[in-house]
Tab-separated table of C-alpha atoms and ligand atoms in Angstrom:
chain	number	residue	atom	x	y	z
I	1	MET	CA	-17.593	15.756	-15.413
I	2	VAL	CA	-14.713	13.629	-14.187
I	3	SER	CA	-11.242	14.299	-15.556
I	4	GLY	CA	-8.661	11.525	-15.717
I	5	ALA	CA	-6.156	14.021	-17.084
I	6	ARG	CA	-6.530	16.210	-13.994
I	7	ALA	CA	-6.101	13.167	-11.722
I	8	VAL	CA	-2.857	12.258	-13.528
I	9	GLU	CA	-1.624	15.874	-13.473
I	10	ARG	CA	-2.213	16.037	-9.730
I	11	CYS	CA	-0.208	12.841	-9.196
I	12	ASP	CA	2.587	14.361	-11.291
I	13	ARG	CA	2.556	17.512	-9.165
I	14	LEU	CA	2.730	15.431	-5.981
I	15	GLY	CA	5.764	13.653	-7.452
I	16	LEU	CA	8.056	16.637	-6.961
I	17	PRO	CA	9.371	18.580	-3.927
I	18	PRO	CA	8.048	19.807	-1.542
I	19	TYR	CA	5.742	16.761	-1.868
I	20	SER	CA	8.732	14.411	-2.006
I	21	ASP	CA	11.246	14.062	0.828
I	22	SER	CA	13.937	13.605	-1.787
I	23	ALA	CA	14.912	15.891	-4.668
I	24	ASP	CA	16.506	12.908	-6.326
I	25	GLY	CA	13.509	10.705	-7.121
I	26	LEU	CA	10.142	10.474	-5.337
I	27	TYR	CA	10.100	9.371	-1.724
I	28	ARG	CA	7.136	10.422	0.448
I	29	ALA	CA	7.299	8.698	3.810
I	30	TYR	CA	4.636	8.624	6.490
I	31	LEU	CA	4.569	11.735	8.783
I	32	THR	CA	7.476	13.540	7.074
I	33	PRO	CA	7.387	17.208	5.990
I	34	ALA	CA	6.648	16.085	2.408
I	35	TYR	CA	3.774	13.997	3.726
I	36	ALA	CA	2.356	16.988	5.622
I	37	ALA	CA	2.768	19.280	2.591
I	38	SER	CA	1.064	16.707	0.337
I	39	GLN	CA	-1.867	16.395	2.728
I	40	GLN	CA	-2.377	20.165	2.694
I	41	LEU	CA	-2.503	20.224	-1.113
I	42	VAL	CA	-4.839	17.203	-1.340
I	43	ALA	CA	-7.028	18.719	1.401
I	44	ARG	CA	-7.500	21.791	-0.829
I	45	TRP	CA	-8.568	19.588	-3.734
I	46	MET	CA	-10.992	17.732	-1.469
I	47	ALA	CA	-12.504	20.999	-0.215
I	48	GLN	CA	-12.867	22.281	-3.803
I	49	ALA	CA	-14.853	19.093	-4.510
I	50	GLY	CA	-17.318	19.970	-1.749
I	51	MET	CA	-15.895	17.808	1.017
I	52	ALA	CA	-15.379	18.522	4.696
I	53	VAL	CA	-11.771	17.608	5.484
I	54	ARG	CA	-10.192	16.207	8.647
I	55	ILE	CA	-7.177	14.247	9.879
I	56	ASP	CA	-7.770	11.198	12.054
I	57	ALA	CA	-5.765	9.868	15.023
I	58	ALA	CA	-3.471	7.866	12.730
I	59	GLY	CA	-2.653	10.907	10.617
I	60	ASN	CA	-4.848	9.834	7.664
I	61	LEU	CA	-6.397	12.631	5.593
I	62	ILE	CA	-10.156	12.195	5.089
I	63	GLY	CA	-12.595	14.122	2.884
I	64	ARG	CA	-16.321	13.570	3.541
I	65	TYR	CA	-19.170	14.296	1.097
I	66	GLU	CA	-22.566	14.085	2.764
I	67	GLY	CA	-25.422	12.071	1.280
I	68	THR	CA	-29.181	12.482	1.680
I	69	GLY	CA	-29.105	9.741	4.330
I	70	ASP	CA	-26.684	9.535	7.239
I	71	GLY	CA	-26.105	5.775	7.316
I	72	PRO	CA	-22.652	4.152	7.056
I	73	PRO	CA	-20.536	5.762	4.324
I	74	LEU	CA	-18.889	4.364	1.246
I	75	ILE	CA	-15.124	4.697	1.701
I	76	VAL	CA	-13.051	5.339	-1.425
I	77	GLY	CA	-9.316	5.467	-0.944
I	78	SER	CA	-5.726	4.513	-1.451
I	79	HIS	CA	-2.388	5.582	0.033
I	80	LEU	CA	-0.403	8.826	-0.044
I	81	ASP	CA	2.928	7.385	1.069
I	82	SER	CA	5.437	5.900	-1.376
I	83	VAL	CA	8.383	3.526	-1.588
I	84	ARG	CA	11.864	4.980	-2.187
I	85	ASP	CA	12.541	6.152	-5.769
I	86	ALA	CA	8.871	5.570	-6.448
I	87	GLY	CA	6.524	6.012	-9.343
I	88	ARG	CA	3.948	8.802	-9.089
I	89	TYR	CA	0.739	6.804	-9.422
I	90	ASP	CA	1.017	3.887	-6.956
I	91	GLY	CA	-1.438	5.148	-4.311
I	92	PRO	CA	-2.162	8.788	-5.214
I	93	LEU	CA	-4.021	7.902	-8.430
I	94	GLY	CA	-6.702	6.054	-6.431
I	95	ILE	CA	-7.138	9.073	-4.161
I	96	MET	CA	-7.284	11.547	-7.071
I	97	LEU	CA	-9.832	9.415	-8.943
I	98	GLY	CA	-11.993	9.266	-5.813
I	99	ILE	CA	-11.856	13.065	-5.600
I	100	GLU	CA	-12.838	13.262	-9.294
I	101	CYS	CA	-15.963	11.186	-8.599
I	102	VAL	CA	-17.035	13.369	-5.673
I	103	ALA	CA	-16.253	16.554	-7.639
I	104	ALA	CA	-18.553	15.337	-10.434
I	105	LEU	CA	-21.382	14.741	-7.938
I	106	HIS	CA	-20.732	18.108	-6.293
I	107	ASP	CA	-20.634	19.996	-9.608
I	108	ALA	CA	-23.950	18.384	-10.548
I	109	GLY	CA	-25.435	19.225	-7.130
I	110	GLU	CA	-26.057	15.533	-6.688
I	111	ARG	CA	-26.194	13.691	-3.348
I	112	LEU	CA	-26.449	9.912	-3.030
I	113	ARG	CA	-28.330	8.038	-0.329
I	114	PHE	CA	-25.050	7.498	1.537
I	115	PRO	CA	-22.116	9.691	2.531
I	116	ILE	CA	-18.809	9.182	0.725
I	117	GLU	CA	-15.470	9.375	2.542
I	118	ILE	CA	-12.214	9.657	0.601
I	119	TYR	CA	-9.273	8.251	2.610
I	120	ALA	CA	-5.669	9.144	1.804
I	121	PHE	CA	-3.989	6.450	3.933
I	122	GLY	CA	-0.661	7.479	5.418
I	123	ASP	CA	1.364	4.288	5.639
I	124	GLU	CA	0.582	1.498	3.201
I	125	GLU	CA	4.113	0.832	2.002
I	126	GLY	CA	5.854	0.470	5.352
I	127	SER	CA	8.718	2.428	3.741
I	128	ARG	CA	9.625	4.377	6.895
I	129	PHE	CA	8.770	2.122	9.842
I	130	PRO	CA	9.215	-1.677	9.695
I	131	LEU	CA	5.417	-2.171	9.801
I	132	ALA	CA	3.210	-1.931	6.716
I	133	MET	CA	-0.471	-0.971	6.372
I	134	LEU	CA	-0.260	0.700	9.788
I	135	THR	CA	-2.835	3.424	9.149
I	136	SER	CA	-5.448	1.303	7.358
I	137	ARG	CA	-5.132	-1.256	10.175
I	138	ALA	CA	-5.881	1.546	12.636
I	139	VAL	CA	-9.015	2.438	10.626
I	140	ALA	CA	-10.100	-1.216	10.306
I	141	GLY	CA	-9.501	-1.779	14.035
I	142	THR	CA	-7.062	-4.645	13.420
I	143	LEU	CA	-3.847	-3.270	14.940
I	144	ASP	CA	-2.190	-5.983	17.050
I	145	ALA	CA	-3.063	-5.490	20.724
I	146	GLN	CA	0.533	-5.673	21.978
I	147	LEU	CA	2.182	-3.623	19.221
I	148	THR	CA	5.573	-2.235	20.243
I	149	GLU	CA	6.425	1.260	19.035
I	150	PRO	CA	8.590	1.016	15.914
I	151	ALA	CA	11.503	3.306	15.054
I	152	ASP	CA	12.708	4.321	11.609
I	153	ALA	CA	16.255	3.859	10.244
I	154	ASP	CA	17.307	7.100	11.977
I	155	GLY	CA	15.985	5.894	15.326
I	156	VAL	CA	12.974	8.242	15.271
I	157	THR	CA	10.073	6.450	16.956
I	158	LEU	CA	6.518	6.506	15.588
I	159	PHE	CA	5.195	8.863	18.264
I	160	GLN	CA	8.226	11.159	18.013
I	161	ALA	CA	7.480	11.399	14.279
I	162	MET	CA	3.800	11.910	15.075
I	163	ALA	CA	4.658	14.783	17.455
I	164	ALA	CA	6.781	16.526	14.780
I	165	TYR	CA	3.997	16.002	12.227
I	166	GLY	CA	1.384	17.392	14.642
I	167	GLU	CA	3.534	20.462	15.090
I	168	ALA	CA	3.806	20.881	11.297
I	169	VAL	CA	0.070	20.592	10.605
I	170	GLY	CA	-1.127	22.175	13.851
I	171	ALA	CA	-3.121	19.116	14.866
I	172	ALA	CA	-3.441	17.303	18.192
I	173	VAL	CA	-1.813	13.908	17.707
I	174	PRO	CA	-1.681	10.657	19.703
I	175	ARG	CA	1.231	9.886	22.028
I	176	ASP	CA	0.522	6.159	22.308
I	177	PHE	CA	-1.295	3.337	20.557
I	178	ASP	CA	-4.413	3.657	22.730
I	179	ALA	CA	-4.939	7.156	21.356
I	180	TYR	CA	-3.790	6.048	17.875
I	181	ARG	CA	-6.519	3.396	17.833
I	182	GLN	CA	-9.142	6.200	17.984
I	183	ALA	CA	-8.758	6.233	14.183
I	184	ARG	CA	-10.937	3.093	14.158
I	185	HIS	CA	-13.875	3.594	11.792
I	186	PRO	CA	-17.374	3.151	13.338
I	187	GLY	CA	-18.608	1.302	10.265
I	188	ALA	CA	-18.706	1.591	6.481
I	189	PHE	CA	-20.904	-0.263	4.028
I	190	ALA	CA	-18.291	-0.737	1.314
I	191	TYR	CA	-14.736	0.172	0.335
I	192	LEU	CA	-13.593	0.978	-3.204
I	193	GLU	CA	-9.944	1.304	-4.285
I	194	ALA	CA	-8.758	2.124	-7.801
I	195	HIS	CA	-5.087	1.337	-8.364
I	196	ILE	CA	-2.615	0.817	-11.194
I	197	GLU	CA	-2.258	-2.908	-11.843
I	198	GLN	CA	1.491	-2.893	-11.240
I	199	GLY	CA	1.631	-5.912	-13.529
I	200	PRO	CA	1.497	-6.726	-17.281
I	201	VAL	CA	-1.868	-8.485	-17.626
I	202	LEU	CA	-4.180	-5.648	-18.762
I	203	GLU	CA	-1.606	-4.255	-21.182
I	204	ALA	CA	-0.988	-7.729	-22.643
I	205	ASP	CA	-4.750	-8.128	-23.166
I	206	GLY	CA	-5.076	-4.646	-24.679
I	207	LEU	CA	-7.418	-3.569	-21.866
I	208	ALA	CA	-7.535	-0.306	-19.915
I	209	LEU	CA	-9.339	-1.594	-16.810
I	210	GLY	CA	-10.086	-4.776	-14.902
I	211	THR	CA	-12.151	-5.948	-11.924
I	212	VAL	CA	-9.949	-7.278	-9.127
I	213	THR	CA	-11.019	-10.662	-7.700
I	214	GLY	CA	-8.751	-10.620	-4.652
I	215	ILE	CA	-5.335	-9.777	-3.186
I	216	ALA	CA	-2.545	-12.283	-2.643
I	217	ALA	CA	-1.390	-13.381	0.815
I	218	GLN	CA	1.935	-11.993	1.968
I	219	ARG	CA	4.405	-12.790	4.736
I	220	ARG	CA	7.370	-10.544	5.538
I	221	PHE	CA	10.407	-11.387	7.696
I	222	GLY	CA	13.462	-9.614	9.105
I	223	ILE	CA	16.451	-12.013	8.922
I	224	LYS	CA	19.627	-11.555	10.979
I	225	VAL	CA	22.778	-13.617	10.353
I	226	GLY	CA	25.564	-13.597	12.947
I	227	GLY	CA	29.123	-14.662	12.031
I	228	ARG	CA	32.539	-13.457	13.162
I	229	ALA	CA	34.233	-10.340	11.875
I	230	GLY	CA	37.848	-10.868	10.875
I	231	HIS	CA	40.793	-9.453	8.997
I	232	ALA	CA	40.272	-9.812	5.244
I	233	GLY	CA	43.979	-10.477	4.713
I	234	THR	CA	44.768	-12.927	7.451
I	235	THR	CA	41.595	-14.971	8.034
I	236	ALA	CA	41.884	-18.241	6.112
I	237	MET	CA	38.842	-19.090	3.992
I	238	THR	CA	38.346	-22.357	5.852
I	239	LEU	CA	38.238	-20.571	9.205
I	240	ARG	CA	35.727	-17.895	8.309
I	241	ARG	CA	32.199	-17.385	9.625
I	242	ASP	CA	31.301	-14.833	6.987
I	243	ALA	CA	27.780	-13.517	7.726
I	244	LEU	CA	27.356	-11.797	4.358
I	245	ALA	CA	28.460	-14.811	2.328
I	246	ALA	CA	25.969	-16.909	4.326
I	247	ALA	CA	23.237	-14.340	3.680
I	248	ALA	CA	24.071	-14.409	-0.030
I	249	ALA	CA	23.644	-18.184	-0.076
I	250	MET	CA	20.281	-17.760	1.692
I	251	ILE	CA	19.109	-15.070	-0.741
I	252	LEU	CA	19.857	-17.260	-3.757
I	253	THR	CA	18.111	-20.164	-2.025
I	254	ALA	CA	14.964	-18.059	-1.565
I	255	GLU	CA	14.980	-17.322	-5.300
I	256	GLN	CA	15.536	-20.996	-6.185
I	257	GLU	CA	12.713	-22.212	-3.912
I	258	ALA	CA	10.250	-19.662	-5.359
I	259	LEU	CA	11.208	-20.629	-8.914
I	260	ALA	CA	10.738	-24.298	-8.012
I	261	ALA	CA	7.345	-23.564	-6.423
I	262	GLY	CA	6.219	-21.831	-9.649
I	263	GLY	CA	2.765	-20.432	-10.391
I	264	ASP	CA	1.878	-17.233	-8.564
I	265	ARG	CA	4.346	-17.898	-5.741
I	266	VAL	CA	7.088	-15.255	-5.380
I	267	ALA	CA	9.864	-14.466	-2.897
I	268	THR	CA	11.841	-11.222	-2.763
I	269	VAL	CA	14.813	-9.978	-0.763
I	270	GLY	CA	14.592	-6.208	-1.146
I	271	THR	CA	17.003	-4.910	1.496
I	272	VAL	CA	20.437	-6.146	2.635
I	273	THR	CA	22.888	-4.615	5.076
I	274	ALA	CA	26.183	-6.015	6.417
I	275	GLY	CA	28.386	-5.067	9.340
I	276	PRO	CA	30.775	-3.659	10.197
I	277	GLY	CA	30.799	-2.597	6.532
I	278	ALA	CA	34.480	-2.210	5.591
I	279	ALA	CA	36.263	-3.525	2.509
I	280	ASN	CA	39.008	-5.177	4.567
I	281	VAL	CA	36.802	-6.828	7.200
I	282	VAL	CA	35.092	-10.219	6.889
I	283	PRO	CA	31.453	-9.346	7.673
I	284	GLY	CA	30.427	-10.422	11.167
I	285	SER	CA	26.742	-9.577	10.708
I	286	ALA	CA	24.199	-9.340	7.918
I	287	MET	CA	20.525	-8.413	7.854
I	288	PHE	CA	17.962	-8.740	5.083
I	289	THR	CA	14.191	-8.776	4.554
I	290	LEU	CA	12.250	-11.632	2.966
I	291	ASP	CA	8.851	-11.008	1.331
I	292	VAL	CA	6.848	-14.103	0.286
I	293	ARG	CA	3.524	-14.004	-1.615
I	294	ALA	CA	0.987	-16.351	-3.166
I	295	ALA	CA	-2.679	-16.084	-4.178
I	296	ARG	CA	-3.587	-18.753	-1.571
I	297	ASP	CA	-2.683	-18.551	2.140
I	298	ALA	CA	-1.568	-22.198	2.253
I	299	ASP	CA	0.830	-21.755	-0.677
I	300	CYS	CA	2.306	-18.613	0.882
I	301	ALA	CA	2.825	-20.353	4.225
I	302	ALA	CA	4.336	-23.449	2.597
I	303	LEU	CA	6.849	-21.458	0.556
I	304	ALA	CA	7.829	-19.287	3.539
I	305	ASP	CA	8.313	-22.390	5.684
I	306	VAL	CA	10.535	-24.193	3.174
I	307	ILE	CA	12.690	-21.085	2.629
I	308	VAL	CA	13.204	-20.444	6.355
I	309	ASP	CA	13.977	-24.138	6.856
I	310	ARG	CA	16.646	-23.971	4.137
I	311	PHE	CA	18.100	-20.869	5.827
I	312	GLY	CA	18.524	-22.940	9.005
I	313	HIS	CA	20.518	-25.610	7.156
I	314	ILE	CA	22.765	-23.007	5.525
I	315	ALA	CA	23.429	-21.377	8.911
I	316	ALA	CA	24.345	-24.736	10.459
I	317	VAL	CA	26.737	-25.692	7.638
I	318	ARG	CA	28.424	-22.286	7.705
I	319	GLY	CA	28.610	-22.005	11.489
I	320	VAL	CA	26.643	-18.741	11.702
I	321	THR	CA	23.643	-17.845	13.849
I	322	LEU	CA	20.227	-17.117	12.352
I	323	SER	CA	17.320	-15.137	13.751
I	324	VAL	CA	13.999	-14.845	11.915
I	325	ASP	CA	11.597	-12.068	12.934
I	326	ALA	CA	8.090	-12.331	11.418
I	327	LEU	CA	7.272	-8.689	10.551
I	328	HIS	CA	3.796	-9.276	9.208
I	329	SER	CA	1.463	-11.908	7.812
I	330	LEU	CA	-1.433	-10.650	5.673
I	331	PRO	CA	-3.956	-13.298	4.602
I	332	ALA	CA	-5.258	-13.419	1.045
I	333	SER	CA	-8.224	-11.084	0.747
I	334	PRO	CA	-11.038	-11.869	-1.720
I	335	CYS	CA	-13.048	-8.939	-3.077
I	336	ASP	CA	-16.812	-9.011	-2.493
I	337	PRO	CA	-18.689	-11.018	-5.172
I	338	GLN	CA	-21.683	-8.662	-5.294
I	339	LEU	CA	-19.394	-5.624	-5.659
I	340	MET	CA	-17.368	-7.389	-8.356
I	341	THR	CA	-20.574	-7.970	-10.298
I	342	LEU	CA	-21.461	-4.278	-9.970
I	343	MET	CA	-17.948	-3.344	-11.153
I	344	ASP	CA	-18.302	-5.672	-14.159
I	345	GLY	CA	-21.643	-3.955	-14.863
I	346	ALA	CA	-20.042	-0.511	-14.692
I	347	LEU	CA	-17.312	-1.615	-17.132
I	348	ALA	CA	-19.913	-3.012	-19.525
I	349	ALA	CA	-22.025	0.159	-19.249
I	350	GLU	CA	-18.913	2.124	-20.278
I	351	GLY	CA	-18.681	-0.144	-23.322
I	352	LEU	CA	-15.562	-1.873	-21.997
I	353	PRO	CA	-14.767	-5.595	-21.983
I	354	VAL	CA	-15.139	-7.268	-18.593
I	355	ARG	CA	-11.869	-8.768	-17.340
I	356	ARG	CA	-11.188	-10.084	-13.864
I	357	LEU	CA	-7.734	-10.535	-12.370
I	358	VAL	CA	-6.014	-11.186	-9.038
I	359	SER	CA	-3.635	-8.721	-7.389
I	360	GLY	CA	-0.103	-9.908	-6.514
I	361	ALA	CA	0.506	-6.511	-4.954
I	362	GLY	CA	-0.834	-5.677	-1.514
I	363	HIS	CA	-3.296	-2.827	-1.020
I	364	ASP	CA	-5.145	-1.094	1.800
I	365	ALA	CA	-8.221	-2.939	0.497
I	366	MET	CA	-6.877	-6.175	2.017
I	367	ILE	CA	-6.995	-4.493	5.421
I	368	LEU	CA	-10.353	-2.709	4.966
I	369	SER	CA	-11.938	-6.106	4.180
I	370	ALA	CA	-12.049	-6.578	7.991
I	371	LEU	CA	-14.334	-3.524	8.184
I	372	CYS	CA	-16.624	-3.957	5.153
I	373	PRO	CA	-16.970	-5.604	1.719
I	374	THR	CA	-14.308	-4.368	-0.728
I	375	ALA	CA	-13.995	-3.723	-4.450
I	376	MET	CA	-10.943	-2.822	-6.499
I	377	LEU	CA	-10.562	-1.496	-10.038
I	378	PHE	CA	-7.213	-1.989	-11.801
I	379	ILE	CA	-5.852	0.471	-14.359
I	380	ARG	CA	-3.345	-0.491	-17.032
I	381	CYS	CA	0.198	0.802	-16.499
I	382	ARG	CA	2.963	0.744	-19.091
I	383	GLU	CA	4.795	-2.596	-19.143
I	384	GLY	CA	3.410	-3.272	-15.674
I	385	ILE	CA	6.279	-1.214	-14.247
I	386	SER	CA	5.819	0.019	-10.674
I	387	HIS	CA	7.853	0.902	-7.583
I	388	ASN	CA	10.009	2.612	-10.188
I	389	PRO	CA	10.119	6.224	-11.523
I	390	ALA	CA	9.266	4.799	-14.987
I	391	GLU	CA	5.731	4.014	-13.705
I	392	SER	CA	3.315	5.434	-16.282
I	393	VAL	CA	-0.460	5.596	-16.861
I	394	LEU	CA	-2.481	7.019	-19.775
I	395	PRO	CA	-4.763	9.977	-18.962
I	396	GLU	CA	-7.437	8.401	-21.164
I	397	ASP	CA	-7.267	5.205	-19.095
I	398	ALA	CA	-7.567	7.296	-15.931
I	399	ASP	CA	-10.615	8.970	-17.485
I	400	LEU	CA	-12.242	5.604	-18.207
I	401	ALA	CA	-11.455	4.572	-14.634
I	402	ALA	CA	-13.098	7.685	-13.148
I	403	ARG	CA	-16.192	7.212	-15.308
I	404	THR	CA	-16.415	3.538	-14.402
I	405	MET	CA	-15.951	4.316	-10.701
I	406	LEU	CA	-18.711	6.924	-10.795
I	407	ARG	CA	-21.080	4.430	-12.442
I	408	PHE	CA	-20.111	1.829	-9.832
I	409	ILE	CA	-20.637	4.282	-6.958
I	410	LYS	CA	-24.091	5.278	-8.243
I	411	SER	CA	-25.048	1.619	-8.726
I	412	LEU	CA	-24.401	1.074	-5.005
I	413	GLU	CA	-27.658	2.929	-4.293
I	414	ASP	CA	-29.455	-0.214	-5.483
I	415	ILE	CA	-27.900	-2.313	-2.725
I	416	HIS	CA	-27.420	0.279	0.021
I	417	ARG	CA	-29.642	-0.274	3.025
I	418	ALA	CA	-29.776	2.991	4.963
L	501	LIG	O1	4.077	-4.433	-1.143
L	501	LIG	C1	3.083	-4.191	-1.819
L	501	LIG	O2	2.558	-5.058	-2.493
L	501	LIG	C2	2.481	-2.813	-1.798
L	501	LIG	O3	3.038	-2.063	-2.850
L	501	LIG	N1	2.705	-2.158	-0.538
L	502	LIG	MN1	-0.049	0.804	-3.754
L	503	LIG	MN1	3.324	0.060	-3.610
């Protein structure tokens, strides 16, 4: 029997030290001690569910449950890392629900015609290094060929962090991207990800679950504004090249352009820093990130272009320099029509209404779609709140999700060609 309550309890347990790098709110970053400790606990749960457990070259944790055939596996997964001051369910709930499904098969002594692999991806959020979806891109084989090694805010590079992590878990780890790319998966026949909706639609419709139709496109930029530092008391307003004031004008412009674009188009500035960072110094430098999303690639590109163009005008008028670094561009990713129909069927078989909806949030599924057809199941979360400690999910909704997932997984036997 699956247990949604146990899946939720396990997410709650992972929400506290030593499974969080911070005692003040949940933060679990890729390759940190909290990440390593969390993997060891999840690995125990995977083993209890009858899985063989391993860590791949990108530091992902993988549990494998053999089938009667040895063809390409079904991958079920989500991410173990979190944003800063995170909720407990964004990522881990999808992993725990996957473990529940395998545990139910194992307890019943049941094997399907295909193996099942549960992936706990290590870096979906990009909350430590300035690259997101790093570990699922390694699995999908879509890491950029000329990727330069990123460093975190403390200057720790990816492979320095990997070396410390390898030491902590006693695993051989890659020292460069060639070795890191060994995480590439040889081939899967489908990917399933269950995830909280992180939006208000299901709750507004009074529904526990929904079939995801696709994931919105997203473009992310690092913006640097260069002005001239000066004395706050003696630099006349008309002579200033205030980098932070210019950045503020740009940030408000991004909001105005997204509001004007309307529909599902959104733009967010989530991080801002200014230098030198003193109350009595006119800021000479400012840096911020810009995240632009839309259901359609063309709409996302158009909004990003108009915002960056407006930034250029603001920089010219204010006499500051502007540099725009494209951090990533993830195309919109439709879910597989045949798998969506099977998911609708599993919902109906559970006696639930069938509801389809698009995802504004990004997920590892948008990366795995380069490897195999993908399906996603959304779970209602209170007021759609996410990326926030107030994130909340009902155990009974998690139970419905696990039951629906198990039905969906079993229905794959009808379409699986060994
Ligand atoms: O940014 C996102 O949409 C996801 O939470 N990483
Ligand atoms: Mn997520
Ligand atoms: Mn997230």
